[in-house]
PDB file of C-alpha atoms and ligand atoms in Angstrom:
ATOM      1  CA  MET A1436       0.022   0.046   0.108  1.00 44.00           C
ATOM      2  CA  PRO A1437       1.671   3.280  -1.004  1.00 54.00           C
ATOM      3  CA  LYS A1438       2.162   5.960   1.676  1.00 56.00           C
ATOM      4  CA  SER A1439      -0.517   8.637   1.635  1.00 67.00           C
ATOM      5  CA  THR A1440       2.080  11.501   1.496  1.00 74.00           C
ATOM      6  CA  LYS A1441       5.435  11.890  -0.424  1.00 74.00           C
ATOM      7  CA  LYS A1442       8.129  14.291  -0.331  1.00 72.00           C
ATOM      8  CA  SER A1443       8.783  16.396  -3.474  1.00 65.00           C
ATOM      9  CA  SER A1444      12.107  16.328  -5.243  1.00 65.00           C
ATOM     10  CA  ASN A1445      13.357  19.163  -2.952  1.00 62.00           C
ATOM     11  CA  ASN A1446      12.451  16.885  -0.012  1.00 67.00           C
ATOM     12  CA  SER A1447      10.869  19.541   2.017  1.00 83.00           C
ATOM     13  CA  ILE A1448       7.135  19.603   0.987  1.00 92.00           C
ATOM     14  CA  ASP A1449       4.624  16.999   1.836  1.00 95.00           C
ATOM     15  CA  ARG A1450       2.750  15.895  -1.248  1.00 97.00           C
ATOM     16  CA  ILE A1451      -0.682  14.245  -1.826  1.00 97.00           C
ATOM     17  CA  PRO A1452      -0.543  12.030  -5.041  1.00 98.00           C
ATOM     18  CA  SER A1453      -3.842  12.482  -7.097  1.00 98.00           C
ATOM     19  CA  GLY A1454      -3.512   8.874  -8.018  1.00 98.00           C
ATOM     20  CA  ILE A1455      -4.692   9.882 -11.606  1.00 98.00           C
ATOM     21  CA  PRO A1456      -2.699   7.971 -13.992  1.00 98.00           C
ATOM     22  CA  GLY A1457       0.007  10.167 -15.584  1.00 98.00           C
ATOM     23  CA  PHE A1458      -0.732  13.354 -13.767  1.00 98.00           C
ATOM     24  CA  ASP A1459       1.450  13.371 -10.540  1.00 98.00           C
ATOM     25  CA  LYS A1460       4.569  13.263 -12.647  1.00 97.00           C
ATOM     26  CA  LEU A1461       3.640  16.572 -14.056  1.00 98.00           C
ATOM     27  CA  ILE A1462       3.504  18.071 -10.622  1.00 98.00           C
ATOM     28  CA  ASP A1463       6.513  16.831  -8.804  1.00 97.00           C
ATOM     29  CA  GLY A1464       4.796  13.924  -7.224  1.00 97.00           C
ATOM     30  CA  GLY A1465       1.315  15.280  -6.032  1.00 98.00           C
ATOM     31  CA  PHE A1466      -0.458  18.277  -4.783  1.00 98.00           C
ATOM     32  CA  VAL A1467       1.042  20.174  -1.850  1.00 98.00           C
ATOM     33  CA  LYS A1468      -0.580  18.789   1.198  1.00 97.00           C
ATOM     34  CA  GLY A1469      -3.283  21.273   2.486  1.00 97.00           C
ATOM     35  CA  SER A1470      -3.287  23.161  -0.465  1.00 98.00           C
ATOM     36  CA  ILE A1471      -6.376  24.622  -2.632  1.00 98.00           C
ATOM     37  CA  ASN A1472      -6.380  23.766  -6.305  1.00 98.00           C
ATOM     38  CA  LEU A1473      -8.550  25.148  -8.956  1.00 97.00           C
ATOM     39  CA  ILE A1474      -9.749  22.799 -11.786  1.00 97.00           C
ATOM     40  CA  SER A1475     -10.984  25.031 -14.390  1.00 95.00           C
ATOM     41  CA  GLY A1476     -12.512  24.418 -17.742  1.00 94.00           C
ATOM     42  CA  GLY A1477     -15.462  24.739 -20.083  1.00 92.00           C
ATOM     43  CA  PRO A1478     -18.582  22.493 -20.086  1.00 92.00           C
ATOM     44  CA  GLY A1479     -17.767  18.694 -20.312  1.00 93.00           C
ATOM     45  CA  THR A1480     -14.034  19.076 -20.123  1.00 95.00           C
ATOM     46  CA  GLY A1481     -13.964  16.377 -17.272  1.00 97.00           C
ATOM     47  CA  LYS A1482     -13.938  18.567 -14.148  1.00 97.00           C
ATOM     48  CA  THR A1483     -16.342  16.493 -12.151  1.00 97.00           C
ATOM     49  CA  ILE A1484     -14.738  13.211 -13.263  1.00 98.00           C
ATOM     50  CA  PHE A1485     -11.234  14.368 -12.308  1.00 98.00           C
ATOM     51  CA  SER A1486     -12.403  15.436  -8.894  1.00 98.00           C
ATOM     52  CA  MET A1487     -14.302  12.378  -8.065  1.00 98.00           C
ATOM     53  CA  GLN A1488     -11.310  10.261  -9.272  1.00 98.00           C
ATOM     54  CA  PHE A1489      -8.940  12.260  -6.987  1.00 98.00           C
ATOM     55  CA  LEU A1490     -11.321  11.379  -4.089  1.00 98.00           C
ATOM     56  CA  TYR A1491     -11.881   7.670  -5.120  1.00 98.00           C
ATOM     57  CA  GLU A1492      -8.107   7.249  -5.492  1.00 98.00           C
ATOM     58  CA  GLY A1493      -7.447   8.900  -2.235  1.00 98.00           C
ATOM     59  CA  ILE A1494      -9.902   6.575  -0.314  1.00 98.00           C
ATOM     60  CA  THR A1495      -8.723   3.368  -1.923  1.00 98.00           C
ATOM     61  CA  LYS A1496      -5.135   3.753  -2.491  1.00 98.00           C
ATOM     62  CA  PHE A1497      -3.997   6.276   0.064  1.00 98.00           C
ATOM     63  CA  LYS A1498      -6.382   5.744   2.899  1.00 98.00           C
ATOM     64  CA  GLU A1499      -7.545   9.577   2.983  1.00 98.00           C
ATOM     65  CA  ASN A1500     -11.183   9.970   3.522  1.00 98.00           C
ATOM     66  CA  GLY A1501     -13.060  12.309   1.255  1.00 98.00           C
ATOM     67  CA  LEU A1502     -15.717  14.896   1.125  1.00 98.00           C
ATOM     68  CA  PHE A1503     -17.496  15.905  -1.984  1.00 97.00           C
ATOM     69  CA  ILE A1504     -19.566  19.106  -1.765  1.00 95.00           C
ATOM     70  CA  SER A1505     -21.961  19.651  -4.612  1.00 94.00           C
ATOM     71  CA  PHE A1506     -24.629  22.182  -5.429  1.00 87.00           C
ATOM     72  CA  GLU A1507     -26.680  19.656  -7.118  1.00 83.00           C
ATOM     73  CA  GLU A1508     -29.765  18.316  -5.387  1.00 81.00           C
ATOM     74  CA  ASN A1509     -29.523  15.015  -6.988  1.00 90.00           C
ATOM     75  CA  LEU A1510     -26.381  13.403  -5.301  1.00 94.00           C
ATOM     76  CA  ASN A1511     -27.616   9.875  -6.378  1.00 95.00           C
ATOM     77  CA  GLY A1512     -27.282  10.972 -10.093  1.00 95.00           C
ATOM     78  CA  LEU A1513     -23.612  12.001  -9.225  1.00 95.00           C
ATOM     79  CA  LYS A1514     -22.789   8.676  -7.658  1.00 97.00           C
ATOM     80  CA  ASN A1515     -24.518   6.863 -10.571  1.00 96.00           C
ATOM     81  CA  ASP A1516     -22.272   8.810 -12.868  1.00 96.00           C
ATOM     82  CA  ALA A1517     -19.299   7.609 -10.951  1.00 98.00           C
ATOM     83  CA  ALA A1518     -20.513   3.953 -10.984  1.00 98.00           C
ATOM     84  CA  VAL A1519     -19.913   3.955 -14.762  1.00 97.00           C
ATOM     85  CA  PHE A1520     -16.059   4.120 -13.783  1.00 98.00           C
ATOM     86  CA  ASP A1521     -16.511   1.371 -11.161  1.00 98.00           C
ATOM     87  CA  TRP A1522     -16.225   3.861  -8.338  1.00 98.00           C
ATOM     88  CA  ASP A1523     -18.632   2.642  -5.717  1.00 98.00           C
ATOM     89  CA  PHE A1524     -19.099   5.611  -3.646  1.00 98.00           C
ATOM     90  CA  PRO A1525     -22.189   4.424  -1.889  1.00 98.00           C
ATOM     91  CA  GLU A1526     -20.178   1.414  -0.553  1.00 98.00           C
ATOM     92  CA  LEU A1527     -17.437   3.730   0.632  1.00 98.00           C
ATOM     93  CA  GLU A1528     -19.950   5.893   2.299  1.00 98.00           C
ATOM     94  CA  LYS A1529     -21.299   3.005   4.086  1.00 98.00           C
ATOM     95  CA  GLN A1530     -17.752   2.277   5.278  1.00 98.00           C
ATOM     96  CA  GLY A1531     -17.584   5.813   6.645  1.00 98.00           C
ATOM     97  CA  LYS A1532     -14.703   6.819   4.246  1.00 98.00           C
ATOM     98  CA  CYS A1533     -16.408   9.550   2.212  1.00 97.00           C
ATOM     99  CA  LYS A1534     -19.374  11.991   2.574  1.00 97.00           C
ATOM    100  CA  PHE A1535     -21.407  13.654  -0.149  1.00 96.00           C
ATOM    101  CA  LEU A1536     -23.134  17.029   0.750  1.00 93.00           C
ATOM    102  CA  THR A1537     -25.458  19.421  -1.058  1.00 90.00           C
ATOM    103  CA  PHE A1538     -24.537  22.981  -0.290  1.00 84.00           C
ATOM    104  CA  LYS A1539     -27.100  25.832  -0.717  1.00 79.00           C
ATOM    105  CA  PRO A1540     -25.112  29.090  -0.082  1.00 67.00           C
ATOM    106  CA  LEU A1541     -28.143  31.180   0.023  1.00 64.00           C
ATOM    107  CA  ASN A1542     -30.287  28.907   2.519  1.00 67.00           C
ATOM    108  CA  ASN A1543     -27.217  27.822   4.563  1.00 66.00           C
ATOM    109  CA  PRO A1544     -24.796  30.681   5.558  1.00 58.00           C
ATOM    110  CA  SER A1545     -23.194  28.219   8.120  1.00 65.00           C
ATOM    111  CA  LEU A1546     -21.101  26.222   5.643  1.00 74.00           C
ATOM    112  CA  THR A1547     -18.085  26.827   7.745  1.00 79.00           C
ATOM    113  CA  SER A1548     -19.297  25.412  10.975  1.00 80.00           C
ATOM    114  CA  ASP A1549     -21.009  22.524   9.223  1.00 84.00           C
ATOM    115  CA  LEU A1550     -17.478  21.952   7.450  1.00 90.00           C
ATOM    116  CA  VAL A1551     -15.507  21.946  10.668  1.00 93.00           C
ATOM    117  CA  ARG A1552     -17.866  19.437  12.303  1.00 93.00           C
ATOM    118  CA  ILE A1553     -17.981  17.200   9.122  1.00 95.00           C
ATOM    119  CA  ILE A1554     -14.300  17.180   8.354  1.00 97.00           C
ATOM    120  CA  LYS A1555     -13.240  16.374  11.979  1.00 97.00           C
ATOM    121  CA  LYS A1556     -15.915  13.804  12.711  1.00 97.00           C
ATOM    122  CA  ASN A1557     -15.175  11.929   9.368  1.00 97.00           C
ATOM    123  CA  ASP A1558     -11.294  12.534   9.519  1.00 98.00           C
ATOM    124  CA  ILE A1559     -11.550  13.901   5.953  1.00 98.00           C
ATOM    125  CA  LYS A1560      -8.380  14.708   4.218  1.00 98.00           C
ATOM    126  CA  ARG A1561      -9.383  15.411   0.592  1.00 98.00           C
ATOM    127  CA  VAL A1562     -12.128  17.692  -0.266  1.00 98.00           C
ATOM    128  CA  VAL A1563     -13.912  18.634  -3.640  1.00 98.00           C
ATOM    129  CA  ILE A1564     -16.245  21.791  -4.135  1.00 96.00           C
ATOM    130  CA  ASP A1565     -17.967  21.259  -7.400  1.00 95.00           C
ATOM    131  CA  SER A1566     -18.099  23.972  -8.418  1.00 91.00           C
ATOM    132  CA  VAL A1567     -16.833  27.106  -6.769  1.00 91.00           C
ATOM    133  CA  SER A1568     -18.538  29.107  -9.495  1.00 87.00           C
ATOM    134  CA  VAL A1569     -21.855  28.254  -7.963  1.00 86.00           C
ATOM    135  CA  PHE A1570     -20.618  29.244  -4.530  1.00 84.00           C
ATOM    136  CA  SER A1571     -19.343  32.651  -6.023  1.00 86.00           C
ATOM    137  CA  MET A1572     -22.680  33.214  -7.650  1.00 85.00           C
ATOM    138  CA  ALA A1573     -24.406  33.564  -4.167  1.00 83.00           C
ATOM    139  CA  PHE A1574     -22.348  36.510  -3.564  1.00 84.00           C
ATOM    140  CA  ARG A1575     -22.690  38.140  -7.062  1.00 82.00           C
ATOM    141  CA  GLY A1576     -22.938  41.810  -6.841  1.00 85.00           C
ATOM    142  CA  ASP A1577     -20.897  42.055  -3.662  1.00 89.00           C
ATOM    143  CA  PRO A1578     -17.258  41.624  -4.657  1.00 89.00           C
ATOM    144  CA  PHE A1579     -16.079  42.540  -1.196  1.00 91.00           C
ATOM    145  CA  LYS A1580     -18.142  39.943   0.343  1.00 90.00           C
ATOM    146  CA  LEU A1581     -17.168  37.396  -2.328  1.00 90.00           C
ATOM    147  CA  ARG A1582     -13.499  38.033  -1.574  1.00 91.00           C
ATOM    148  CA  LYS A1583     -13.959  37.624   2.124  1.00 91.00           C
ATOM    149  CA  GLU A1584     -16.079  34.392   1.920  1.00 89.00           C
ATOM    150  CA  LEU A1585     -13.660  32.716  -0.544  1.00 91.00           C
ATOM    151  CA  TYR A1586     -10.601  33.685   1.507  1.00 93.00           C
ATOM    152  CA  SER A1587     -12.149  32.447   4.722  1.00 92.00           C
ATOM    153  CA  LEU A1588     -13.261  29.197   3.064  1.00 92.00           C
ATOM    154  CA  CYS A1589      -9.689  28.417   1.701  1.00 95.00           C
ATOM    155  CA  ASP A1590      -7.990  29.388   4.960  1.00 95.00           C
ATOM    156  CA  LEU A1591     -10.489  27.262   6.913  1.00 95.00           C
ATOM    157  CA  LEU A1592      -9.766  24.061   4.490  1.00 96.00           C
ATOM    158  CA  GLU A1593      -6.097  24.895   4.708  1.00 96.00           C
ATOM    159  CA  GLU A1594      -6.182  25.013   8.621  1.00 96.00           C
ATOM    160  CA  LEU A1595      -8.047  21.825   8.747  1.00 96.00           C
ATOM    161  CA  GLY A1596      -5.104  20.134   6.731  1.00 96.00           C
ATOM    162  CA  CYS A1597      -7.441  19.125   3.700  1.00 98.00           C
ATOM    163  CA  THR A1598      -6.055  19.046   0.161  1.00 98.00           C
ATOM    164  CA  THR A1599      -8.813  20.742  -1.811  1.00 98.00           C
ATOM    165  CA  LEU A1600      -9.987  20.667  -5.427  1.00 98.00           C
ATOM    166  CA  LEU A1601     -12.314  23.394  -6.361  1.00 97.00           C
ATOM    167  CA  THR A1602     -13.861  23.005  -9.774  1.00 96.00           C
ATOM    168  CA  GLY A1603     -14.384  26.262 -11.766  1.00 95.00           C
ATOM    169  CA  GLU A1604     -16.719  26.797 -14.741  1.00 91.00           C
ATOM    170  CA  ILE A1605     -15.744  29.063 -17.674  1.00 87.00           C
ATOM    171  CA  ALA A1606     -17.777  29.896 -20.733  1.00 79.00           C
ATOM    172  CA  GLY A1607     -16.023  28.653 -23.830  1.00 76.00           C
ATOM    173  CA  GLU A1608     -12.482  27.176 -23.644  1.00 76.00           C
ATOM    174  CA  ALA A1609      -9.731  28.043 -21.320  1.00 76.00           C
ATOM    175  CA  PRO A1610      -6.674  29.450 -23.375  1.00 68.00           C
ATOM    176  CA  LEU A1611      -4.702  26.343 -24.394  1.00 65.00           C
ATOM    177  CA  ASP A1612      -1.729  28.387 -25.927  1.00 59.00           C
ATOM    178  CA  VAL A1613       0.788  29.106 -22.977  1.00 44.00           C
ATOM    179  CA  SER A1614       1.507  32.514 -24.468  1.00 48.00           C
ATOM    180  CA  THR A1615      -2.018  33.397 -24.199  1.00 51.00           C
ATOM    181  CA  SER A1616      -2.467  35.752 -21.186  1.00 42.00           C
ATOM    182  CA  GLY A1617      -6.011  37.070 -21.623  1.00 56.00           C
ATOM    183  CA  GLY A1618      -9.181  35.445 -20.321  1.00 65.00           C
ATOM    184  CA  MET A1619     -10.601  34.578 -16.941  1.00 75.00           C
ATOM    185  CA  LEU A1620     -10.117  31.178 -15.522  1.00 83.00           C
ATOM    186  CA  SER A1621     -13.248  31.251 -13.363  1.00 83.00           C
ATOM    187  CA  ARG A1622     -16.479  33.034 -13.423  1.00 82.00           C
ATOM    188  CA  ASP A1623     -15.613  35.341 -10.561  1.00 82.00           C
ATOM    189  CA  GLY A1624     -11.918  36.113 -12.012  1.00 84.00           C
ATOM    190  CA  LEU A1625     -10.753  35.964  -8.352  1.00 88.00           C
ATOM    191  CA  ILE A1626     -10.350  32.369  -7.326  1.00 91.00           C
ATOM    192  CA  GLU A1627      -7.499  31.633  -9.673  1.00 91.00           C
ATOM    193  CA  PHE A1628      -5.427  34.300  -7.749  1.00 92.00           C
ATOM    194  CA  ILE A1629      -6.361  32.963  -4.253  1.00 94.00           C
ATOM    195  CA  ALA A1630      -5.922  29.221  -5.157  1.00 96.00           C
ATOM    196  CA  ASP A1631      -2.489  27.665  -4.827  1.00 97.00           C
ATOM    197  CA  SER A1632      -2.763  26.051  -8.259  1.00 97.00           C
ATOM    198  CA  VAL A1633      -4.749  26.314 -11.455  1.00 96.00           C
ATOM    199  CA  ILE A1634      -5.093  23.400 -13.654  1.00 96.00           C
ATOM    200  CA  THR A1635      -7.084  23.879 -16.914  1.00 95.00           C
ATOM    201  CA  LEU A1636      -8.963  21.171 -18.850  1.00 95.00           C
ATOM    202  CA  HIS A1637      -9.680  21.450 -22.453  1.00 93.00           C
ATOM    203  CA  ASN A1638     -12.063  19.881 -24.908  1.00 90.00           C
ATOM    204  CA  SER A1639      -9.902  20.786 -27.925  1.00 78.00           C
ATOM    205  CA  GLY A1640      -6.874  18.458 -28.124  1.00 65.00           C
ATOM    206  CA  ILE A1641      -3.318  19.505 -29.214  1.00 65.00           C
ATOM    207  CA  GLY A1642      -3.351  17.288 -32.219  1.00 61.00           C
ATOM    208  CA  GLY A1643      -2.771  13.539 -32.871  1.00 55.00           C
ATOM    209  CA  GLU A1644      -2.801  11.643 -29.684  1.00 59.00           C
ATOM    210  CA  ALA A1645      -6.055  12.679 -27.971  1.00 68.00           C
ATOM    211  CA  ASP A1646      -8.985  15.116 -28.268  1.00 84.00           C
ATOM    212  CA  ARG A1647      -8.478  16.482 -24.750  1.00 93.00           C
ATOM    213  CA  ALA A1648      -5.762  18.220 -23.040  1.00 93.00           C
ATOM    214  CA  ILE A1649      -4.724  19.253 -19.426  1.00 95.00           C
ATOM    215  CA  ARG A1650      -2.302  22.160 -18.416  1.00 95.00           C
ATOM    216  CA  VAL A1651      -0.833  23.096 -15.048  1.00 96.00           C
ATOM    217  CA  LEU A1652      -0.998  26.819 -15.383  1.00 95.00           C
ATOM    218  CA  LYS A1653       0.380  27.482 -11.870  1.00 96.00           C
ATOM    219  CA  MET A1654       1.251  25.601  -8.760  1.00 97.00           C
ATOM    220  CA  ARG A1655       2.874  27.391  -5.887  1.00 97.00           C
ATOM    221  CA  ARG A1656       5.920  25.599  -4.394  1.00 96.00           C
ATOM    222  CA  THR A1657       6.064  23.174  -7.311  1.00 96.00           C
ATOM    223  CA  LYS A1658       8.488  22.697 -10.282  1.00 96.00           C
ATOM    224  CA  HIS A1659       5.647  21.660 -12.661  1.00 97.00           C
ATOM    225  CA  GLU A1660       5.121  20.975 -16.433  1.00 96.00           C
ATOM    226  CA  LYS A1661       3.893  24.022 -18.142  1.00 94.00           C
ATOM    227  CA  SER A1662       2.886  22.665 -21.584  1.00 92.00           C
ATOM    228  CA  PRO A1663      -0.679  21.313 -22.399  1.00 92.00           C
ATOM    229  CA  ILE A1664      -0.505  17.497 -22.158  1.00 93.00           C
ATOM    230  CA  PRO A1665      -3.005  15.146 -24.143  1.00 93.00           C
ATOM    231  CA  MET A1666      -5.490  13.628 -21.815  1.00 95.00           C
ATOM    232  CA  ASP A1667      -8.402  11.324 -22.406  1.00 94.00           C
ATOM    233  CA  ILE A1668     -11.484   9.894 -20.522  1.00 95.00           C
ATOM    234  CA  HIS A1669     -12.193   6.243 -20.807  1.00 95.00           C
ATOM    235  CA  MET A1670     -13.810   3.483 -18.852  1.00 96.00           C
ATOM    236  CA  LYS A1671     -11.440   3.846 -15.928  1.00 96.00           C
ATOM    237  CA  GLY A1672     -11.736   7.751 -15.845  1.00 98.00           C
ATOM    238  CA  VAL A1673      -9.147  10.366 -16.697  1.00 97.00           C
ATOM    239  CA  ASN A1674      -5.815   9.387 -18.169  1.00 96.00           C
ATOM    240  CA  ILE A1675      -2.975  11.714 -18.858  1.00 96.00           C
ATOM    241  CA  LEU A1676      -0.842  10.673 -21.887  1.00 92.00           C
ATOM    242  CA  SER A1677       2.439  12.193 -21.621  1.00 77.00           C
TER     243      SER A1677
HETATM  244  N1  ATP B2441     -17.303   6.481 -19.853  1.00 73.08           N
HETATM  245  C1  ATP B2441     -16.865   7.489 -20.576  1.00 73.08           C
HETATM  246  N2  ATP B2441     -15.933   7.258 -21.540  1.00 73.08           N
HETATM  247  C2  ATP B2441     -15.448   8.475 -22.259  1.00 73.08           C
HETATM  248  N3  ATP B2441     -15.761   9.606 -21.948  1.00 73.08           N
HETATM  249  C3  ATP B2441     -16.789   9.868 -20.985  1.00 73.08           C
HETATM  250  C4  ATP B2441     -17.370   8.883 -20.180  1.00 73.08           C
HETATM  251  N4  ATP B2441     -18.263   9.456 -19.274  1.00 73.08           N
HETATM  252  C5  ATP B2441     -18.119  10.767 -19.580  1.00 73.08           C
HETATM  253  N5  ATP B2441     -17.290  10.983 -20.579  1.00 73.08           N
HETATM  254  C6  ATP B2441     -16.871  12.457 -21.080  1.00 73.08           C
HETATM  255  O1  ATP B2441     -16.803  13.323 -19.894  1.00 73.08           O
HETATM  256  C7  ATP B2441     -17.567  14.417 -20.112  1.00 73.08           C
HETATM  257  C8  ATP B2441     -18.371  14.738 -18.883  1.00 73.08           C
HETATM  258  O2  ATP B2441     -17.278  15.025 -17.895  1.00 73.08           O
HETATM  259  P1  ATP B2441     -17.661  15.913 -16.528  1.00 73.08           P
HETATM  260  O3  ATP B2441     -18.923  15.793 -16.136  1.00 73.08           O
HETATM  261  O4  ATP B2441     -16.460  15.628 -15.626  1.00 73.08           O
HETATM  262  O5  ATP B2441     -17.389  17.326 -17.163  1.00 73.08           O
HETATM  263  P2  ATP B2441     -17.542  18.659 -16.312  1.00 73.08           P
HETATM  264  O6  ATP B2441     -16.333  19.526 -16.948  1.00 73.08           O
HETATM  265  O7  ATP B2441     -17.732  18.575 -15.038  1.00 73.08           O
HETATM  266  O8  ATP B2441     -18.896  19.199 -17.136  1.00 73.08           O
HETATM  267  P3  ATP B2441     -19.946  20.458 -16.590  1.00 73.08           P
HETATM  268  O9  ATP B2441     -19.187  21.631 -16.823  1.00 73.08           O
HETATM  269  O10 ATP B2441     -21.111  20.161 -17.411  1.00 73.08           O
HETATM  270  O11 ATP B2441     -20.126  20.122 -15.178  1.00 73.08           O
HETATM  271  C9  ATP B2441     -18.674  14.042 -21.143  1.00 73.08           C
HETATM  272  O12 ATP B2441     -19.276  15.091 -21.911  1.00 73.08           O
HETATM  273  C10 ATP B2441     -18.034  12.984 -21.975  1.00 73.08           C
HETATM  274  O13 ATP B2441     -17.331  13.675 -23.042  1.00 73.08           O
HETATM  275 MG1   MG B2442     -19.210  18.982 -13.641  1.00 73.08          MG
END
């Protein structure tokens, strides 16, 4: 059984392997432990699948319990989607290794207190918020409140020692060309600056090998691959083809 954390090449930073085939070698072995990572992309680019795979691999390979926070009412639909890849989340929930939560920011301003309780009670180490764009929409029109809420959410997750993936929706495609500097990487245009890392997923491939791509745009404290890398989604989920 692999250890749940690894040291990076400079040997001073604890890393959390995603377990997604081919991905960890792009990011010096894994996400920085306790970091906030934005997975950004247009519709259908694989954000939800990537995030669920991160939780599933964490639980089954690295003994790290997971929490999936969704804004969808239909959590069963989400788990059924995951079953296509043979990820049996209902069974893992029965075993107390993961939790699924629907969050309604407008009805429930106490996400932070709920989060602390759930994370501590269930010994959660990996958190997914799918998507942070919906969270941001609750504070639309009040950029100061949005900034404050995003910072306090990220600080809280970091303090609790959770390694977090936030998915971010963007209209159209994230820029694939490394030299492209324009364009927002989230709906709020803010979380990409707050997050420790930004990973973009693309529906358009980079020619030849695959019709999808992934790019690590930034990752603090990490020597990472910068070019877009071909990616595909198959019966076992996301696969990075480098
Ligand atoms: N079993 C499968 N084999 C191959 N590709 C699949 C499979 N299941 C889903 N996909 C692909 O994954 C896409 C959906 O991925 P996912 O739901 O993770 O995207 P998303 O970025 O979260 O989308 P949205 O922005 O709508 O939430 C589908 O549009 C399809 O192209
Ligand atoms: Mg999705």
